[in-house]
Amino acid sequence: AQSVSQHNHHVILSEAASLELGCNYSYGGTVNLFWYVQYPGQHLQLLLKYFSGDPLVKGIKGFEAEFIKSKFSFNLRKPSVQWSDTAEYFCAVNAKAAGNKLTFGGGTRVLVKP
Amino acid sequence: GAGVSQSPSNKVTEKGKDVELRCDPISGHTALYWYRQSLGQGLEFLIYFQGNSAPDKSGLPSDRFSAERTGGSVSTLTIQRTQQEDSAVYLCASSLVRYNDYGYTFGSGTRLTVV
C-alpha cells in the first residue's frame, strides 16, 4: 500500500484560479511533512515544510499548506496561480515509524493555462 | 560545494553493461538518499544511508542494484547488467539529520538511458 498518496495526478487550470492539491499519508506518530516542486527541466526544490507548531505553513511563491493530524493530510494551496506555477508537485513525509526515510507521493502535474 | 553534486549528468549505456553513478553530498550531511524518477512516475525510493548505521536498502528493485557510501561522504550507485527498464533519472539527496531540522537538498540527477 502506498504510504503517501496524492490523489490528483493531473490538474489543469487557468491563471488566477485557486489551486489545492491533496496529500494523505498513512504513518502514525511523529511526522515531518514537505512539499517539493519540480519545474520543467529543473531539479526538485523545497516549497515548504512542517515540523511542529502552527499547522498552517507558509512557503515560497505564495504557497501554503495545512496539516490536519486527524485526517493524516497535508494539502497544498495557492489562492491565485500564475502560468509560471506550471510544474510537478510532490508531497513527502519523513516518519519515525518508517525509519526516518523520506517517502514521496506519486506527484501531481499542474498545468496553468495563460 | 554548496549543493549536492551528481555525476555524470547524462549517461547512455548499452543493455547488459554496468554503470556507476556518483553523488557528492553537502559537507557534514549525515543522511544520503537515492531515488529513481522514471518518465511519468513519481520518485521511487532506492536506498538511504544514515551516519554509520546499516543502510536501508528496502527500495532497491533487484540484486543488480547496489550502493556504497565511503567515509560517510561520497556515494556510488552501481547498476549491473543494465536493462532498458533501468532508464530513468537517478536523484541523490542529502540532509543534516537533526531533530526539527530536516533540510533535504537534491542534486540535479543523472539521466540514465539504456539502449
Short mmCIF file of C-alpha atoms in Angstrom, two decimals:
data_model
loop_
_atom_site.label_atom_id
_atom_site.label_comp_id
_atom_site.label_asym_id
_atom_site.label_seq_id
_atom_site.Cartn_x
_atom_site.Cartn_y
_atom_site.Cartn_z
CA ALA A 1 0.00 0.00 0.00
CA GLN A 2 1.22 3.45 -0.87
CA SER A 3 2.26 5.35 2.26
CA VAL A 4 1.95 8.83 0.76
CA SER A 5 -0.95 9.44 -1.58
CA GLN A 6 -1.57 12.27 -3.97
CA HIS A 7 -4.96 11.65 -5.44
CA ASN A 8 -4.78 14.13 -8.31
CA HIS A 9 -2.32 13.07 -10.97
CA HIS A 10 -3.03 15.91 -13.37
CA VAL A 11 -4.58 19.31 -12.78
CA ILE A 12 -5.31 21.88 -15.48
CA LEU A 13 -6.46 25.35 -14.56
CA SER A 14 -6.40 28.92 -15.77
CA GLU A 15 -4.35 31.78 -14.41
CA ALA A 16 -5.82 33.41 -11.30
CA ALA A 17 -7.68 30.24 -10.37
CA SER A 18 -7.19 28.76 -6.93
CA LEU A 19 -5.21 25.58 -6.50
CA GLU A 20 -5.49 22.85 -3.91
CA LEU A 21 -3.51 19.62 -4.11
CA GLY A 22 -4.29 16.79 -1.77
CA CYS A 23 -1.78 14.74 0.16
CA ASN A 24 -2.55 11.96 2.62
CA TYR A 25 -0.15 9.72 4.48
CA SER A 26 -0.57 6.54 6.45
CA TYR A 27 2.08 6.81 9.16
CA GLY A 28 1.21 7.25 12.80
CA GLY A 29 3.31 9.04 15.34
CA THR A 30 5.74 11.84 14.66
CA VAL A 31 5.92 13.02 11.07
CA ASN A 32 7.64 15.81 9.22
CA LEU A 33 5.88 16.92 6.06
CA PHE A 34 7.15 18.55 2.89
CA TRP A 35 6.02 19.82 -0.47
CA TYR A 36 8.55 19.89 -3.28
CA VAL A 37 8.17 21.38 -6.74
CA GLN A 38 9.89 20.42 -9.96
CA TYR A 39 9.66 22.97 -12.74
CA PRO A 40 10.14 21.69 -16.29
CA GLY A 41 13.77 20.74 -16.82
CA GLN A 42 14.80 21.67 -13.30
CA HIS A 43 15.61 19.77 -10.14
CA LEU A 44 13.42 19.38 -7.09
CA GLN A 45 13.04 22.44 -4.89
CA LEU A 46 11.52 22.71 -1.44
CA LEU A 47 8.29 24.72 -1.33
CA LEU A 48 7.52 24.40 2.35
CA LYS A 49 7.82 22.10 5.32
CA TYR A 50 6.04 21.34 8.57
CA PHE A 51 7.75 20.07 11.71
CA SER A 52 5.64 21.34 14.60
CA GLY A 53 3.68 24.33 15.81
CA ASP A 54 1.19 26.22 13.68
CA PRO A 55 -0.41 23.67 11.35
CA LEU A 56 -0.81 26.31 8.65
CA VAL A 57 2.55 26.65 6.96
CA LYS A 58 3.54 29.44 4.61
CA GLY A 59 6.01 28.67 1.85
CA ILE A 60 7.64 30.39 -1.05
CA LYS A 61 5.85 31.87 -4.06
CA GLY A 62 2.55 32.32 -2.20
CA PHE A 63 2.02 28.64 -1.41
CA GLU A 64 0.70 27.38 1.90
CA ALA A 65 -0.20 24.02 3.33
CA GLU A 66 -2.34 22.89 6.22
CA PHE A 67 -1.50 19.93 8.42
CA ILE A 68 -4.64 18.21 9.71
CA LYS A 69 -3.45 15.48 12.02
CA SER A 70 -6.84 13.85 12.44
CA LYS A 71 -7.14 13.43 8.69
CA PHE A 72 -3.49 12.48 8.08
CA SER A 73 -3.46 15.21 5.46
CA PHE A 74 -1.16 17.99 4.33
CA ASN A 75 -2.87 19.74 1.44
CA LEU A 76 -1.12 22.41 -0.61
CA ARG A 77 -2.93 25.58 -1.61
CA LYS A 78 -2.38 28.75 -3.58
CA PRO A 79 -5.19 31.32 -3.87
CA SER A 80 -4.27 32.58 -7.36
CA VAL A 81 -1.97 30.66 -9.67
CA GLN A 82 0.25 32.03 -12.40
CA TRP A 83 1.43 30.46 -15.63
CA SER A 84 4.86 30.08 -14.00
CA ASP A 85 3.36 27.66 -11.45
CA THR A 86 3.23 25.02 -14.16
CA ALA A 87 5.24 22.20 -12.64
CA GLU A 88 5.05 18.85 -10.92
CA TYR A 89 4.36 18.94 -7.21
CA PHE A 90 5.42 16.23 -4.78
CA CYS A 91 4.32 15.66 -1.23
CA ALA A 92 6.84 13.91 1.01
CA VAL A 93 6.77 12.53 4.52
CA ASN A 94 9.54 11.72 6.93
CA ALA A 95 8.21 9.46 9.64
CA LYS A 96 9.92 7.93 12.62
CA ALA A 97 7.66 4.93 12.08
CA ALA A 98 9.33 4.45 8.69
CA GLY A 99 12.87 4.72 9.95
CA ASN A 100 13.10 8.40 9.12
CA LYS A 101 13.45 7.87 5.40
CA LEU A 102 11.79 10.44 3.17
CA THR A 103 8.88 8.94 1.24
CA PHE A 104 7.30 10.74 -1.71
CA GLY A 105 3.85 10.68 -3.15
CA GLY A 106 3.36 9.99 -6.83
CA GLY A 107 3.31 13.65 -7.80
CA THR A 108 0.71 15.94 -9.36
CA ARG A 109 1.34 17.59 -12.70
CA VAL A 110 -0.13 21.07 -12.75
CA LEU A 111 -0.66 22.93 -16.00
CA VAL A 112 -1.66 26.57 -15.75
CA LYS A 113 -3.09 27.95 -18.97
CA PRO A 114 -2.32 31.61 -19.69
CA GLY B 1 30.49 22.79 -2.81
CA ALA B 2 27.30 24.47 -1.83
CA GLY B 3 24.94 21.82 -3.14
CA VAL B 4 24.59 18.13 -3.88
CA SER B 5 26.65 17.21 -6.90
CA GLN B 6 25.86 14.25 -9.13
CA SER B 7 27.89 12.86 -11.98
CA PRO B 8 27.59 12.20 -14.78
CA SER B 9 24.60 14.35 -15.62
CA ASN B 10 23.77 12.10 -18.54
CA LYS B 11 24.75 8.52 -19.26
CA VAL B 12 23.90 6.39 -22.25
CA THR B 13 24.84 2.76 -21.96
CA GLU B 14 24.26 -0.44 -23.81
CA LYS B 15 22.00 -3.08 -22.38
CA GLY B 16 23.99 -5.52 -20.28
CA LYS B 17 26.73 -3.09 -19.31
CA ASP B 18 27.42 -1.97 -15.75
CA VAL B 19 27.14 1.69 -14.75
CA GLU B 20 28.26 3.72 -11.74
CA LEU B 21 26.54 6.90 -10.66
CA ARG B 22 28.19 9.25 -8.21
CA CYS B 23 26.80 11.55 -5.56
CA ASP B 24 28.72 14.16 -3.57
CA PRO B 25 26.52 15.30 -0.70
CA ILE B 26 26.73 18.58 1.13
CA SER B 27 29.65 18.51 3.52
CA GLY B 28 28.56 17.47 7.01
CA HIS B 29 25.26 15.97 5.92
CA THR B 30 24.95 12.61 7.58
CA ALA B 31 21.95 11.30 5.66
CA LEU B 32 22.04 10.43 1.97
CA TYR B 33 19.24 9.15 -0.22
CA TRP B 34 19.00 7.72 -3.71
CA TYR B 35 15.74 7.94 -5.64
CA ARG B 36 14.70 6.99 -9.14
CA GLN B 37 12.32 9.06 -11.24
CA SER B 38 11.00 7.32 -14.32
CA LEU B 39 9.10 9.07 -17.10
CA GLY B 40 5.61 9.80 -15.86
CA GLN B 41 6.31 8.26 -12.46
CA GLY B 42 6.89 9.72 -9.05
CA LEU B 43 10.04 9.39 -7.01
CA GLU B 44 10.85 5.83 -6.13
CA PHE B 45 12.94 5.39 -3.01
CA LEU B 46 16.00 3.20 -3.56
CA ILE B 47 18.36 3.38 -0.59
CA TYR B 48 19.07 5.51 2.47
CA PHE B 49 22.32 5.96 4.36
CA GLN B 50 22.33 7.47 7.84
CA GLY B 51 25.68 8.03 9.50
CA ASN B 52 27.37 4.76 10.44
CA SER B 53 24.13 2.80 10.61
CA ALA B 54 23.39 -0.04 8.24
CA PRO B 55 21.76 1.40 5.12
CA ASP B 56 18.08 0.94 4.41
CA LYS B 57 18.15 -0.98 1.13
CA SER B 58 14.45 -1.77 1.07
CA GLY B 59 13.83 0.19 -2.13
CA LEU B 60 16.42 -1.44 -4.36
CA PRO B 61 14.43 -3.10 -7.17
CA SER B 62 16.74 -6.07 -7.74
CA ASP B 63 20.11 -7.51 -6.79
CA ARG B 64 21.59 -5.80 -9.83
CA PHE B 65 21.44 -2.57 -7.84
CA SER B 66 23.88 -1.75 -5.07
CA ALA B 67 25.21 1.35 -3.39
CA GLU B 68 28.11 2.31 -1.20
CA ARG B 69 28.92 5.33 0.86
CA THR B 70 32.60 5.67 1.60
CA GLY B 71 33.80 7.58 4.63
CA GLY B 72 30.32 8.88 5.31
CA SER B 73 30.54 11.19 2.33
CA VAL B 74 30.56 10.27 -1.37
CA SER B 75 28.13 7.61 -2.52
CA THR B 76 28.16 5.43 -5.61
CA LEU B 77 25.11 3.68 -7.01
CA THR B 78 26.03 0.73 -9.21
CA ILE B 79 23.69 -0.97 -11.64
CA GLN B 80 24.96 -4.23 -13.06
CA ARG B 81 23.83 -5.77 -16.35
CA THR B 82 21.63 -2.78 -17.14
CA GLN B 83 18.21 -3.32 -18.66
CA GLN B 84 16.07 -0.92 -20.66
CA GLU B 85 13.66 -0.57 -17.75
CA ASP B 86 16.52 0.92 -15.72
CA SER B 87 16.30 4.05 -17.88
CA ALA B 88 15.37 6.89 -15.55
CA VAL B 89 16.68 9.92 -13.74
CA TYR B 90 18.55 8.91 -10.62
CA LEU B 91 18.39 11.54 -7.90
CA CYS B 92 20.53 11.91 -4.83
CA ALA B 93 19.63 13.96 -1.78
CA SER B 94 21.39 14.69 1.47
CA SER B 95 20.26 16.09 4.79
CA LEU B 96 21.67 17.19 8.08
CA VAL B 97 19.69 15.00 10.39
CA ARG B 98 18.89 16.94 13.48
CA TYR B 99 15.65 16.95 15.37
CA ASN B 100 13.37 19.56 13.79
CA ASP B 101 15.82 20.42 11.07
CA TYR B 102 15.37 18.06 8.15
CA GLY B 103 16.66 20.11 5.26
CA TYR B 104 16.81 17.81 2.28
CA THR B 105 18.76 19.09 -0.69
CA PHE B 106 18.53 17.34 -4.03
CA GLY B 107 21.09 17.10 -6.77
CA SER B 108 20.24 17.66 -10.41
CA GLY B 109 20.24 13.96 -11.10
CA THR B 110 21.82 11.58 -13.58
CA ARG B 111 19.72 10.77 -16.61
CA LEU B 112 20.43 7.15 -17.50
CA THR B 113 19.43 5.82 -20.89
CA VAL B 114 19.88 2.13 -21.62
CA VAL B 115 19.83 1.34 -25.33
#
